[in-house]
Amino acid sequence: MAFLKVVPLEEALKVINSFSLKPKIEEIKLEEALGRVLAEDIESPIDVPPFDRATVDGYAVKSKDTWGAGETNPVKLKVVGEINAGDMPKIELKDGESIYISTGAPLPKKADAVIPFEEVDRENEWVIIYKPVYPDYGVMKAGADIPKGKLLLKKGTKLSFKETALLSAVGFEKVKVFAKPKVAVISTGNEIILPGKDLKYGQIYDINGRAISDAIRELGGEAYFLGIARDDRESLKEKILEGLKYDMIILSGGASGGIRDLTASIIEELGEIKVHGIAIQPGKPTIIGLIEGKPIFGLPGYPTSCLTNFTLLVAPLIKKLLGQSQEYRKVKKKLAHKVFSVKGRRQFLPVRIEDDRAVPILKGSGAVTSFIDADGFIEVPENVEILEEGEEVEVILFGV
């Protein structure tokens, strides 16, 4: 068994990228598409608006009929009808005529301008016009907003309410999106119990199951928490076999070399270990394997180590399956105070962001608040012993 033969982080990422797991595509109703990621480019199938329409309430006219109009020599046009939004105009405008029209209504044939009602007077069947107008005055032409065939959205776009509104405006009832990867989540350990149960001496409540599951959902995947596997072979193997119903499996705890840590041996029995140990701190005892072609990750039990390695290793794979960039989210900040590290050890240190500063959190990876208080983490390279106060650092952010 390949036991803790540590590899660089970059090699672990290459292994993950070599997995044959590919994005899946599904067609869903637009009403279910909020937050999903487009799996195709979208071009407009129609002109928007699909017809020439009035942009104001007023009078549809032939613009040439208004030429020469002035305050002292107004033009009088006969009002021969009315068109409201949603109507299909049947009248063809003749010379010397006008039609009252509402905002959004389609222009009648031969009309090419709309004069706002505030700019004219009305006397019985006549509208009195005091200034000339040009063609398309008060009019939005067909396709002026969105022409047919225009590229509206690119593959990989995450749909917010603005994008779903745009798709609705051009008539999409369904849309193709990347399917949500289905991820089984398993916590391990005799000392772990679920929230809601009475806490006995020596026990702790499970945090990793909740954190990993919701991190998956935040990224856009589907998480299936299978519960807690105890530190015995039968319990852990049963959970892993159950997890094979899904696209991948994530376990937390049970990845190091302790006598009760069985994850590696069970993965090797059922499949293949690709990586067992990564040259980073915290998070060295991490397992990456394959069972029946499905990735399985054994993450450390301490919350900060667990979620740091989830962000570094698992989140990019989930993003890949969702058709999104695998790049980490990063921001540059100034280090709030000096940090010491051990030369030769590549360290990822949790930090909290305060304005333009990154404040290191030094409680250790076993402290719940090391993770909860952190916005992300910074890398201290193996050849660096000191990061100075005020030094610019790159923060890899948790979450989406």
XYZ file of C-alpha atoms in Angstrom:
400
model
C 0.000 0.000 0.000
C 1.310 3.480 -0.914
C 1.426 4.914 2.581
C 2.200 8.588 3.039
C 4.622 8.822 0.130
C 4.099 12.534 -0.035
C 3.875 14.302 -3.386
C 3.848 18.025 -4.208
C 0.468 19.743 -4.404
C 0.927 20.251 -8.141
C 1.345 16.514 -8.699
C -1.813 15.793 -6.696
C -3.737 18.269 -8.878
C -2.385 16.589 -12.039
C -3.669 13.256 -10.762
C -7.128 14.735 -10.158
C -7.191 16.362 -13.600
C -6.330 12.997 -15.174
C -9.547 11.428 -13.894
C -11.962 10.496 -16.678
C -14.931 12.118 -14.920
C -16.462 14.533 -17.439
C -19.148 17.235 -17.203
C -22.684 16.031 -17.926
C -25.313 18.131 -19.668
C -29.035 18.237 -18.972
C -31.944 20.327 -20.235
C -34.061 21.945 -17.544
C -36.960 24.371 -17.336
C -35.996 28.033 -17.200
C -37.822 28.379 -13.881
C -35.300 25.917 -12.395
C -32.211 27.469 -13.994
C -31.297 30.146 -11.448
C -27.739 29.585 -10.256
C -27.029 26.890 -12.863
C -24.225 27.051 -15.450
C -24.945 27.210 -19.182
C -23.680 24.288 -21.229
C -24.085 26.038 -24.587
C -23.792 29.440 -26.226
C -27.153 31.202 -26.512
C -28.130 33.224 -29.577
C -31.374 35.140 -29.804
C -33.943 33.238 -31.896
C -36.002 36.410 -32.419
C -35.782 40.176 -32.806
C -36.526 42.144 -29.643
C -38.802 43.926 -30.000
C -40.263 41.670 -32.703
C -42.050 44.646 -34.321
C -41.706 48.424 -34.586
C -43.357 49.814 -31.449
C -44.221 53.092 -29.770
C -41.980 54.200 -26.909
C -44.475 56.827 -25.694
C -48.201 57.421 -25.463
C -49.110 59.676 -28.352
C -50.033 59.792 -32.017
C -48.637 57.578 -34.765
C -48.025 59.637 -37.909
C -46.240 59.730 -41.213
C -43.317 62.007 -40.345
C -43.476 63.745 -43.741
C -46.975 64.973 -42.863
C -45.448 67.062 -40.032
C -42.814 68.824 -42.075
C -43.303 72.575 -42.066
C -45.276 72.560 -38.810
C -44.624 75.479 -36.426
C -46.191 77.462 -33.617
C -47.770 79.912 -36.076
C -48.622 77.363 -38.755
C -49.519 74.077 -37.022
C -50.380 70.933 -38.952
C -53.755 69.288 -38.333
C -54.109 65.510 -38.849
C -57.299 63.526 -38.544
C -57.367 60.894 -35.778
C -58.763 57.719 -37.332
C -58.391 55.153 -34.562
C -56.592 53.848 -31.489
C -54.021 51.097 -30.929
C -53.150 49.653 -27.508
C -50.354 47.341 -26.403
C -51.174 43.804 -27.499
C -53.380 44.919 -30.392
C -52.753 43.786 -33.939
C -53.242 46.969 -36.005
C -55.411 46.545 -39.057
C -55.415 50.173 -40.126
C -53.042 51.408 -42.828
C -52.284 55.052 -42.267
C -53.082 57.381 -45.144
C -51.697 60.838 -45.846
C -53.127 63.423 -43.441
C -54.127 60.848 -40.829
C -52.915 59.843 -37.356
C -53.780 57.140 -34.843
C -53.691 57.386 -31.056
C -51.214 54.764 -29.778
C -50.148 53.485 -26.363
C -46.584 52.801 -25.197
C -45.453 49.373 -26.404
C -48.129 49.059 -29.075
C -47.119 48.066 -32.626
C -47.058 50.829 -35.219
C -49.750 50.768 -37.915
C -48.654 50.299 -41.500
C -47.116 53.370 -43.170
C -46.556 55.152 -39.802
C -42.896 55.923 -39.008
C -43.057 58.235 -35.974
C -44.964 58.754 -32.720
C -45.493 62.235 -31.279
C -45.986 62.286 -27.468
C -49.459 63.512 -26.493
C -47.830 66.221 -24.315
C -46.404 67.886 -27.445
C -49.710 68.291 -29.293
C -53.267 69.547 -28.812
C -56.406 67.558 -29.516
C -59.606 69.057 -30.889
C -62.315 66.453 -31.403
C -61.165 64.264 -34.313
C -58.087 66.330 -35.008
C -54.611 66.394 -33.498
C -52.757 69.719 -33.802
C -48.976 69.450 -34.272
C -46.633 72.408 -33.647
C -43.248 71.026 -34.691
C -42.009 68.571 -37.298
C -40.681 65.116 -36.377
C -38.217 62.829 -38.116
C -38.622 59.154 -39.031
C -38.371 56.806 -35.993
C -39.136 59.621 -33.548
C -40.840 57.960 -30.531
C -40.300 54.531 -32.083
C -38.209 51.476 -31.236
C -37.508 49.519 -34.395
C -37.794 45.735 -34.555
C -34.514 44.206 -33.333
C -33.182 47.525 -32.034
C -32.819 46.051 -28.544
C -31.735 42.520 -29.476
C -31.330 41.502 -33.131
C -32.083 37.921 -34.118
C -28.939 35.784 -34.083
C -27.036 37.947 -31.593
C -24.848 36.023 -29.118
C -26.487 36.677 -25.758
C -24.748 34.363 -23.298
C -21.643 32.220 -23.482
C -21.220 28.642 -22.401
C -20.024 28.604 -18.783
C -22.144 31.568 -17.688
C -23.636 31.185 -14.227
C -27.268 32.247 -14.471
C -28.377 35.071 -12.177
C -31.835 36.630 -12.283
C -30.597 38.969 -15.032
C -29.611 36.121 -17.334
C -32.831 34.182 -16.705
C -34.784 37.368 -17.458
C -32.867 37.770 -20.723
C -33.604 34.165 -21.698
C -37.259 34.717 -20.916
C -37.288 37.885 -23.049
C -36.265 35.897 -26.127
C -38.678 33.045 -25.470
C -36.624 30.262 -23.887
C -38.735 27.805 -21.914
C -35.862 25.346 -21.393
C -32.088 25.656 -21.351
C -29.106 23.278 -21.403
C -26.937 23.407 -18.284
C -24.160 21.374 -16.730
C -25.573 18.707 -14.435
C -24.791 19.100 -10.749
C -22.145 16.588 -9.663
C -23.511 14.298 -6.953
C -21.086 13.978 -4.061
C -21.277 11.546 -1.149
C -19.962 12.965 2.140
C -18.881 10.744 5.031
C -17.506 11.766 8.425
C -15.424 9.237 10.345
C -14.432 8.624 13.955
C -15.702 7.036 17.170
C -15.610 10.400 18.913
C -17.887 12.142 16.373
C -21.635 12.490 16.960
C -24.354 14.360 15.094
C -25.665 17.700 16.378
C -28.836 17.291 18.431
C -27.564 14.316 20.405
C -26.354 14.568 23.997
C -22.634 15.149 24.135
C -20.778 12.666 26.363
C -17.283 13.051 27.738
C -14.716 12.514 24.987
C -17.148 13.213 22.167
C -17.368 16.151 19.777
C -20.050 17.259 17.364
C -19.443 16.692 13.674
C -18.475 19.872 11.828
C -16.835 18.506 8.693
C -19.939 16.766 7.370
C -21.911 19.987 7.531
C -19.087 22.194 6.228
C -18.165 19.958 3.285
C -21.809 19.355 2.300
C -22.654 23.039 2.275
C -19.394 23.953 0.524
C -20.382 21.521 -2.253
C -23.851 23.065 -2.489
C -22.399 26.569 -2.499
C -20.250 25.624 -5.486
C -23.343 24.306 -7.278
C -23.073 20.575 -6.643
C -25.393 18.184 -4.830
C -24.190 16.809 -1.491
C -25.463 13.596 0.075
C -24.372 13.225 3.687
C -24.220 9.499 4.449
C -23.607 9.935 8.153
C -20.719 8.939 10.410
C -18.594 5.844 9.880
C -17.124 4.415 13.063
C -13.510 3.335 13.394
C -14.110 -0.221 12.314
C -13.656 -1.797 8.916
C -17.217 -2.970 8.446
C -18.773 0.424 9.197
C -16.386 2.386 6.974
C -16.548 -0.074 4.065
C -20.351 -0.064 4.185
C -20.415 3.752 3.906
C -17.898 3.794 1.041
C -19.875 1.168 -0.896
C -23.030 3.237 -0.377
C -21.156 6.273 -1.693
C -20.457 4.551 -5.013
C -24.010 5.428 -6.081
C -22.763 8.990 -6.537
C -20.180 10.715 -8.766
C -17.504 10.991 -6.085
C -16.924 10.387 -2.383
C -15.391 12.649 0.256
C -14.407 11.349 3.676
C -13.005 13.412 6.520
C -10.755 11.883 9.156
C -9.104 8.466 9.119
C -6.505 9.377 6.501
C -3.269 9.209 8.509
C -1.234 6.217 9.632
C -2.900 5.506 12.974
C -3.932 1.972 13.918
C -7.633 2.904 13.644
C -7.242 4.712 10.336
C -8.657 2.258 7.827
C -9.551 4.500 4.888
C -6.446 3.770 2.837
C -6.626 -0.016 3.189
C -10.326 -0.112 2.240
C -9.766 2.114 -0.809
C -6.914 -0.126 -1.895
C -9.109 -3.206 -1.422
C -11.958 -1.748 -3.492
C -9.984 0.281 -5.996
C -6.700 2.131 -6.272
C -4.837 4.758 -4.252
C -3.330 7.449 -6.479
C -1.961 9.745 -3.762
C -1.416 9.161 -0.052
C 0.211 12.208 1.428
C 0.712 15.743 0.091
C 3.727 17.894 0.937
C 1.775 20.667 2.619
C 1.010 21.694 6.186
C -1.671 21.394 7.419
C -3.277 18.590 5.424
C -0.407 16.209 4.743
C -2.353 12.949 5.428
C -4.701 13.266 2.432
C -5.754 10.358 0.220
C -6.819 10.545 -3.412
C -8.055 7.362 -5.038
C -10.395 5.747 -7.557
C -13.034 3.076 -6.986
C -14.953 1.845 -10.035
C -13.715 4.917 -11.886
C -15.111 7.300 -9.260
C -12.830 9.686 -7.331
C -12.599 9.228 -3.586
C -10.921 11.758 -1.302
C -9.805 11.097 2.257
C -9.373 14.523 3.857
C -7.849 15.245 7.285
C -10.119 15.343 10.309
C -9.168 18.761 11.699
C -11.648 21.316 10.269
C -9.096 23.836 8.990
C -6.970 21.152 7.315
C -10.085 19.488 5.925
C -11.566 22.623 4.369
C -8.220 23.937 3.156
C -7.609 20.711 1.246
C -11.209 20.672 0.031
C -10.620 24.150 -1.436
C -7.256 23.200 -2.953
C -8.151 19.762 -4.326
C -11.881 19.007 -4.500
C -13.437 22.384 -5.313
C -11.577 22.683 -8.664
C -12.890 19.251 -9.725
C -16.466 20.214 -8.834
C -16.049 23.468 -10.768
C -14.708 21.522 -13.747
C -17.784 19.279 -13.743
C -19.946 22.403 -13.637
C -18.197 23.866 -16.693
C -16.536 26.608 -14.675
C -12.967 27.827 -14.329
C -10.848 25.724 -11.982
C -8.846 28.762 -10.884
C -8.802 29.560 -7.178
C -10.468 32.804 -6.124
C -7.696 35.092 -4.925
C -7.221 38.607 -3.582
C -4.038 40.489 -2.710
C -3.707 41.978 0.768
C -1.037 43.304 3.142
C 0.061 40.960 5.915
C -1.103 42.342 9.273
C 1.877 41.046 11.248
C 5.038 38.994 10.889
C 4.689 35.244 10.340
C 7.343 32.607 11.078
C 7.489 29.250 9.329
C 9.790 26.226 9.215
C 12.098 26.210 6.213
C 11.462 23.243 3.972
C 7.769 23.021 4.868
C 5.136 24.392 2.493
C 2.470 25.886 4.714
C -1.049 27.156 4.133
C -2.009 29.571 6.877
C -5.620 30.652 7.557
C -6.213 34.403 7.517
C -9.037 36.819 8.157
C -9.459 39.790 5.822
C -9.827 43.199 7.437
C -9.996 45.978 4.838
C -6.679 45.779 2.965
C -5.024 43.488 5.509
C -4.700 39.724 5.878
C -4.694 38.831 9.578
C -3.093 35.424 10.319
C -5.044 33.048 12.580
C -2.577 31.073 14.670
C -4.777 28.848 16.851
C -3.860 25.660 14.976
C -5.819 23.501 12.539
C -7.592 21.627 15.332
C -9.419 24.743 16.540
C -12.916 25.174 15.072
C -12.556 28.954 15.083
C -9.341 28.761 13.009
C -11.613 27.808 10.135
C -14.731 29.747 11.127
C -12.878 33.050 11.555
C -10.913 32.624 8.321
C -11.855 34.085 4.945
C -9.189 32.021 3.245
C -5.527 31.142 3.531
C -2.101 32.232 2.326
C 0.784 30.097 1.153
C 4.165 30.206 2.845
C 6.603 28.547 0.399
C 9.005 25.887 1.671
C 12.026 28.138 1.100
C 10.598 30.989 3.209
C 11.061 31.264 6.979
C 9.588 34.726 7.583
C 6.840 36.791 5.989
C 7.200 40.393 7.108
C 4.443 42.697 8.356
C 3.084 44.768 5.460
C 4.288 42.284 2.847
C 1.840 41.734 -0.004
C 0.314 38.259 0.100
C -2.174 36.410 -2.082
C -5.193 35.081 -0.213
C -6.918 31.983 -1.606
C -10.551 32.481 -0.621
C -12.956 29.898 0.766
C -16.290 29.533 -1.023
C -17.447 30.565 -4.490
